[in-house]
Amino acid sequence: MLILCSPSNPTGSVYPKKLLEEIAKTVAKHPSLLVLSNEIYEHIVYAPATHTSFASLPGLWERTLTVNGFSKASAMTGWRLGYLADPKHFLLHVKRYKA
């Protein structure tokens, strides 16, 4: 599994789309490689940078688990509200957390 974190904290760096496309080419060469893309800071990006979701690249939706949430962008950091967005074949294996 390849883990990507873009945009990231604390530097605020964002992988440019061109770099993500190069990473996608490498992922395509390894059919069993899955990608976990942490995009929790997608709404905290400063111009001229832009955010590109890795799962939005051609052929990557089926192999990408996207982790995101409401807490960071909505200034609710203490709430820890998050979600996982991915293809149904992954969700069948995800267990729900019960407090």
mmCIF file with all atom_site columns, C-alpha atoms in Angstrom:
data_model
loop_
_atom_site.group_PDB
_atom_site.id
_atom_site.type_symbol
_atom_site.label_atom_id
_atom_site.label_alt_id
_atom_site.label_comp_id
_atom_site.label_asym_id
_atom_site.label_entity_id
_atom_site.label_seq_id
_atom_site.pdbx_PDB_ins_code
_atom_site.Cartn_x
_atom_site.Cartn_y
_atom_site.Cartn_z
_atom_site.occupancy
_atom_site.B_iso_or_equiv
_atom_site.pdbx_formal_charge
_atom_site.auth_seq_id
_atom_site.auth_comp_id
_atom_site.auth_asym_id
_atom_site.auth_atom_id
_atom_site.pdbx_PDB_model_num
ATOM 1  C CA . MET A 1 1  ? 0.000   0.000  0.000   1.00 0.00 ? 1  MET A CA 1
ATOM 2  C CA . LEU A 1 2  ? 1.185   3.462  -0.920  1.00 0.00 ? 2  LEU A CA 1
ATOM 3  C CA . ILE A 1 3  ? 0.171   6.203  1.517   1.00 0.00 ? 3  ILE A CA 1
ATOM 4  C CA . LEU A 1 4  ? -0.144  9.744  0.175   1.00 0.00 ? 4  LEU A CA 1
ATOM 5  C CA . CYS A 1 5  ? -0.782  12.810 2.303   1.00 0.00 ? 5  CYS A CA 1
ATOM 6  C CA . SER A 1 6  ? -1.563  15.844 0.190   1.00 0.00 ? 6  SER A CA 1
ATOM 7  C CA . PRO A 1 7  ? -2.143  18.577 1.140   1.00 0.00 ? 7  PRO A CA 1
ATOM 8  C CA . SER A 1 8  ? -0.126  17.965 4.254   1.00 0.00 ? 8  SER A CA 1
ATOM 9  C CA . ASN A 1 9  ? 0.374   19.559 7.598   1.00 0.00 ? 9  ASN A CA 1
ATOM 10 C CA . PRO A 1 10 ? 2.410   21.283 9.046   1.00 0.00 ? 10 PRO A CA 1
ATOM 11 C CA . THR A 1 11 ? 4.165   22.458 5.877   1.00 0.00 ? 11 THR A CA 1
ATOM 12 C CA . GLY A 1 12 ? 1.011   22.952 3.830   1.00 0.00 ? 12 GLY A CA 1
ATOM 13 C CA . SER A 1 13 ? 2.704   21.347 0.841   1.00 0.00 ? 13 SER A CA 1
ATOM 14 C CA . VAL A 1 14 ? 0.529   20.050 -1.988  1.00 0.00 ? 14 VAL A CA 1
ATOM 15 C CA . TYR A 1 15 ? 1.581   17.490 -4.584  1.00 0.00 ? 15 TYR A CA 1
ATOM 16 C CA . PRO A 1 16 ? 1.115   19.124 -7.996  1.00 0.00 ? 16 PRO A CA 1
ATOM 17 C CA . LYS A 1 17 ? -1.181  17.268 -10.412 1.00 0.00 ? 17 LYS A CA 1
ATOM 18 C CA . LYS A 1 18 ? 1.780   16.491 -12.690 1.00 0.00 ? 18 LYS A CA 1
ATOM 19 C CA . LEU A 1 19 ? 3.593   14.704 -9.840  1.00 0.00 ? 19 LEU A CA 1
ATOM 20 C CA . LEU A 1 20 ? 0.433   12.770 -8.923  1.00 0.00 ? 20 LEU A CA 1
ATOM 21 C CA . GLU A 1 21 ? 0.157   11.673 -12.564 1.00 0.00 ? 21 GLU A CA 1
ATOM 22 C CA . GLU A 1 22 ? 3.753   10.386 -12.436 1.00 0.00 ? 22 GLU A CA 1
ATOM 23 C CA . ILE A 1 23 ? 2.981   8.488  -9.223  1.00 0.00 ? 23 ILE A CA 1
ATOM 24 C CA . ALA A 1 24 ? -0.135  7.088  -10.927 1.00 0.00 ? 24 ALA A CA 1
ATOM 25 C CA . LYS A 1 25 ? 2.046   5.677  -13.740 1.00 0.00 ? 25 LYS A CA 1
ATOM 26 C CA . THR A 1 26 ? 4.119   3.817  -11.170 1.00 0.00 ? 26 THR A CA 1
ATOM 27 C CA . VAL A 1 27 ? 0.996   2.529  -9.406  1.00 0.00 ? 27 VAL A CA 1
ATOM 28 C CA . ALA A 1 28 ? -0.342  1.307  -12.761 1.00 0.00 ? 28 ALA A CA 1
ATOM 29 C CA . LYS A 1 29 ? 2.764   -0.872 -13.201 1.00 0.00 ? 29 LYS A CA 1
ATOM 30 C CA . HIS A 1 30 ? 1.967   -2.749 -9.962  1.00 0.00 ? 30 HIS A CA 1
ATOM 31 C CA . PRO A 1 31 ? -1.558  -4.232 -10.139 1.00 0.00 ? 31 PRO A CA 1
ATOM 32 C CA . SER A 1 32 ? -1.645  -5.346 -6.496  1.00 0.00 ? 32 SER A CA 1
ATOM 33 C CA . LEU A 1 33 ? -0.596  -1.930 -5.149  1.00 0.00 ? 33 LEU A CA 1
ATOM 34 C CA . LEU A 1 34 ? -3.365  0.004  -3.393  1.00 0.00 ? 34 LEU A CA 1
ATOM 35 C CA . VAL A 1 35 ? -3.294  3.679  -2.456  1.00 0.00 ? 35 VAL A CA 1
ATOM 36 C CA . LEU A 1 36 ? -4.458  5.295  0.780   1.00 0.00 ? 36 LEU A CA 1
ATOM 37 C CA . SER A 1 37 ? -4.857  9.000  0.090   1.00 0.00 ? 37 SER A CA 1
ATOM 38 C CA . ASN A 1 38 ? -5.158  11.244 3.147   1.00 0.00 ? 38 ASN A CA 1
ATOM 39 C CA . GLU A 1 39 ? -6.852  14.427 1.889   1.00 0.00 ? 39 GLU A CA 1
ATOM 40 C CA . ILE A 1 40 ? -8.019  15.873 5.221   1.00 0.00 ? 40 ILE A CA 1
ATOM 41 C CA . TYR A 1 41 ? -6.506  19.291 4.399   1.00 0.00 ? 41 TYR A CA 1
ATOM 42 C CA . GLU A 1 42 ? -7.980  19.580 0.878   1.00 0.00 ? 42 GLU A CA 1
ATOM 43 C CA . HIS A 1 43 ? -9.825  22.810 1.725   1.00 0.00 ? 43 HIS A CA 1
ATOM 44 C CA . ILE A 1 44 ? -6.832  24.400 3.426   1.00 0.00 ? 44 ILE A CA 1
ATOM 45 C CA . VAL A 1 45 ? -4.752  25.178 0.348   1.00 0.00 ? 45 VAL A CA 1
ATOM 46 C CA . TYR A 1 46 ? -3.261  28.553 -0.477  1.00 0.00 ? 46 TYR A CA 1
ATOM 47 C CA . ALA A 1 47 ? -2.990  29.992 -3.991  1.00 0.00 ? 47 ALA A CA 1
ATOM 48 C CA . PRO A 1 48 ? -1.420  29.349 -6.371  1.00 0.00 ? 48 PRO A CA 1
ATOM 49 C CA . ALA A 1 49 ? -1.467  25.711 -5.210  1.00 0.00 ? 49 ALA A CA 1
ATOM 50 C CA . THR A 1 50 ? -4.475  23.547 -6.046  1.00 0.00 ? 50 THR A CA 1
ATOM 51 C CA . HIS A 1 51 ? -5.598  20.201 -4.696  1.00 0.00 ? 51 HIS A CA 1
ATOM 52 C CA . THR A 1 52 ? -6.139  17.164 -6.933  1.00 0.00 ? 52 THR A CA 1
ATOM 53 C CA . SER A 1 53 ? -7.707  14.066 -5.452  1.00 0.00 ? 53 SER A CA 1
ATOM 54 C CA . PHE A 1 54 ? -5.623  11.013 -6.337  1.00 0.00 ? 54 PHE A CA 1
ATOM 55 C CA . ALA A 1 55 ? -8.767  8.935  -6.922  1.00 0.00 ? 55 ALA A CA 1
ATOM 56 C CA . SER A 1 56 ? -9.871  11.412 -9.615  1.00 0.00 ? 56 SER A CA 1
ATOM 57 C CA . LEU A 1 57 ? -6.983  10.450 -11.895 1.00 0.00 ? 57 LEU A CA 1
ATOM 58 C CA . PRO A 1 58 ? -7.804  8.018  -14.730 1.00 0.00 ? 58 PRO A CA 1
ATOM 59 C CA . GLY A 1 59 ? -7.920  4.401  -13.579 1.00 0.00 ? 59 GLY A CA 1
ATOM 60 C CA . LEU A 1 60 ? -7.216  5.164  -9.910  1.00 0.00 ? 60 LEU A CA 1
ATOM 61 C CA . TRP A 1 61 ? -10.710 5.217  -8.356  1.00 0.00 ? 61 TRP A CA 1
ATOM 62 C CA . GLU A 1 62 ? -10.820 1.411  -8.153  1.00 0.00 ? 62 GLU A CA 1
ATOM 63 C CA . ARG A 1 63 ? -7.491  1.257  -6.293  1.00 0.00 ? 63 ARG A CA 1
ATOM 64 C CA . THR A 1 64 ? -7.701  4.265  -3.967  1.00 0.00 ? 64 THR A CA 1
ATOM 65 C CA . LEU A 1 65 ? -9.077  4.608  -0.448  1.00 0.00 ? 65 LEU A CA 1
ATOM 66 C CA . THR A 1 66 ? -9.577  8.311  0.291   1.00 0.00 ? 66 THR A CA 1
ATOM 67 C CA . VAL A 1 67 ? -9.540  9.469  3.902   1.00 0.00 ? 67 VAL A CA 1
ATOM 68 C CA . ASN A 1 68 ? -11.060 12.856 4.629   1.00 0.00 ? 68 ASN A CA 1
ATOM 69 C CA . GLY A 1 69 ? -13.175 14.629 7.199   1.00 0.00 ? 69 GLY A CA 1
ATOM 70 C CA . PHE A 1 70 ? -15.096 17.658 8.313   1.00 0.00 ? 70 PHE A CA 1
ATOM 71 C CA . SER A 1 71 ? -13.043 18.625 11.351  1.00 0.00 ? 71 SER A CA 1
ATOM 72 C CA . LYS A 1 72 ? -10.126 20.490 9.763   1.00 0.00 ? 72 LYS A CA 1
ATOM 73 C CA . ALA A 1 73 ? -11.914 22.522 7.066   1.00 0.00 ? 73 ALA A CA 1
ATOM 74 C CA . SER A 1 74 ? -14.787 23.447 9.384   1.00 0.00 ? 74 SER A CA 1
ATOM 75 C CA . ALA A 1 75 ? -12.572 24.370 12.357  1.00 0.00 ? 75 ALA A CA 1
ATOM 76 C CA . MET A 1 76 ? -14.024 21.536 14.449  1.00 0.00 ? 76 MET A CA 1
ATOM 77 C CA . THR A 1 77 ? -10.715 19.889 15.296  1.00 0.00 ? 77 THR A CA 1
ATOM 78 C CA . GLY A 1 78 ? -11.945 18.528 18.633  1.00 0.00 ? 78 GLY A CA 1
ATOM 79 C CA . TRP A 1 79 ? -14.837 16.718 16.996  1.00 0.00 ? 79 TRP A CA 1
ATOM 80 C CA . ARG A 1 80 ? -12.752 14.240 14.939  1.00 0.00 ? 80 ARG A CA 1
ATOM 81 C CA . LEU A 1 81 ? -15.405 13.722 12.267  1.00 0.00 ? 81 LEU A CA 1
ATOM 82 C CA . GLY A 1 82 ? -14.006 11.839 9.332   1.00 0.00 ? 82 GLY A CA 1
ATOM 83 C CA . TYR A 1 83 ? -15.011 9.596  6.483   1.00 0.00 ? 83 TYR A CA 1
ATOM 84 C CA . LEU A 1 84 ? -13.651 7.079  4.034   1.00 0.00 ? 84 LEU A CA 1
ATOM 85 C CA . ALA A 1 85 ? -14.580 7.353  0.358   1.00 0.00 ? 85 ALA A CA 1
ATOM 86 C CA . ASP A 1 86 ? -13.738 4.419  -1.852  1.00 0.00 ? 86 ASP A CA 1
ATOM 87 C CA . PRO A 1 87 ? -15.157 1.795  -4.194  1.00 0.00 ? 87 PRO A CA 1
ATOM 88 C CA . LYS A 1 88 ? -17.767 -0.592 -2.847  1.00 0.00 ? 88 LYS A CA 1
ATOM 89 C CA . HIS A 1 89 ? -15.408 -3.588 -3.048  1.00 0.00 ? 89 HIS A CA 1
ATOM 90 C CA . PHE A 1 90 ? -13.251 -1.944 -0.345  1.00 0.00 ? 90 PHE A CA 1
ATOM 91 C CA . LEU A 1 91 ? -16.150 -0.869 1.838   1.00 0.00 ? 91 LEU A CA 1
ATOM 92 C CA . LEU A 1 92 ? -17.350 -4.447 2.154   1.00 0.00 ? 92 LEU A CA 1
ATOM 93 C CA . HIS A 1 93 ? -14.225 -5.125 4.247   1.00 0.00 ? 93 HIS A CA 1
ATOM 94 C CA . VAL A 1 94 ? -14.243 -1.985 6.400   1.00 0.00 ? 94 VAL A CA 1
ATOM 95 C CA . LYS A 1 95 ? -15.478 -2.520 9.924   1.00 0.00 ? 95 LYS A CA 1
ATOM 96 C CA . ARG A 1 96 ? -17.461 0.223  11.578  1.00 0.00 ? 96 ARG A CA 1
ATOM 97 C CA . TYR A 1 97 ? -16.019 1.672  14.740  1.00 0.00 ? 97 TYR A CA 1
ATOM 98 C CA . LYS A 1 98 ? -18.263 1.340  17.761  1.00 0.00 ? 98 LYS A CA 1
ATOM 99 C CA . ALA A 1 99 ? -17.430 3.437  20.794  1.00 0.00 ? 99 ALA A CA 1
#
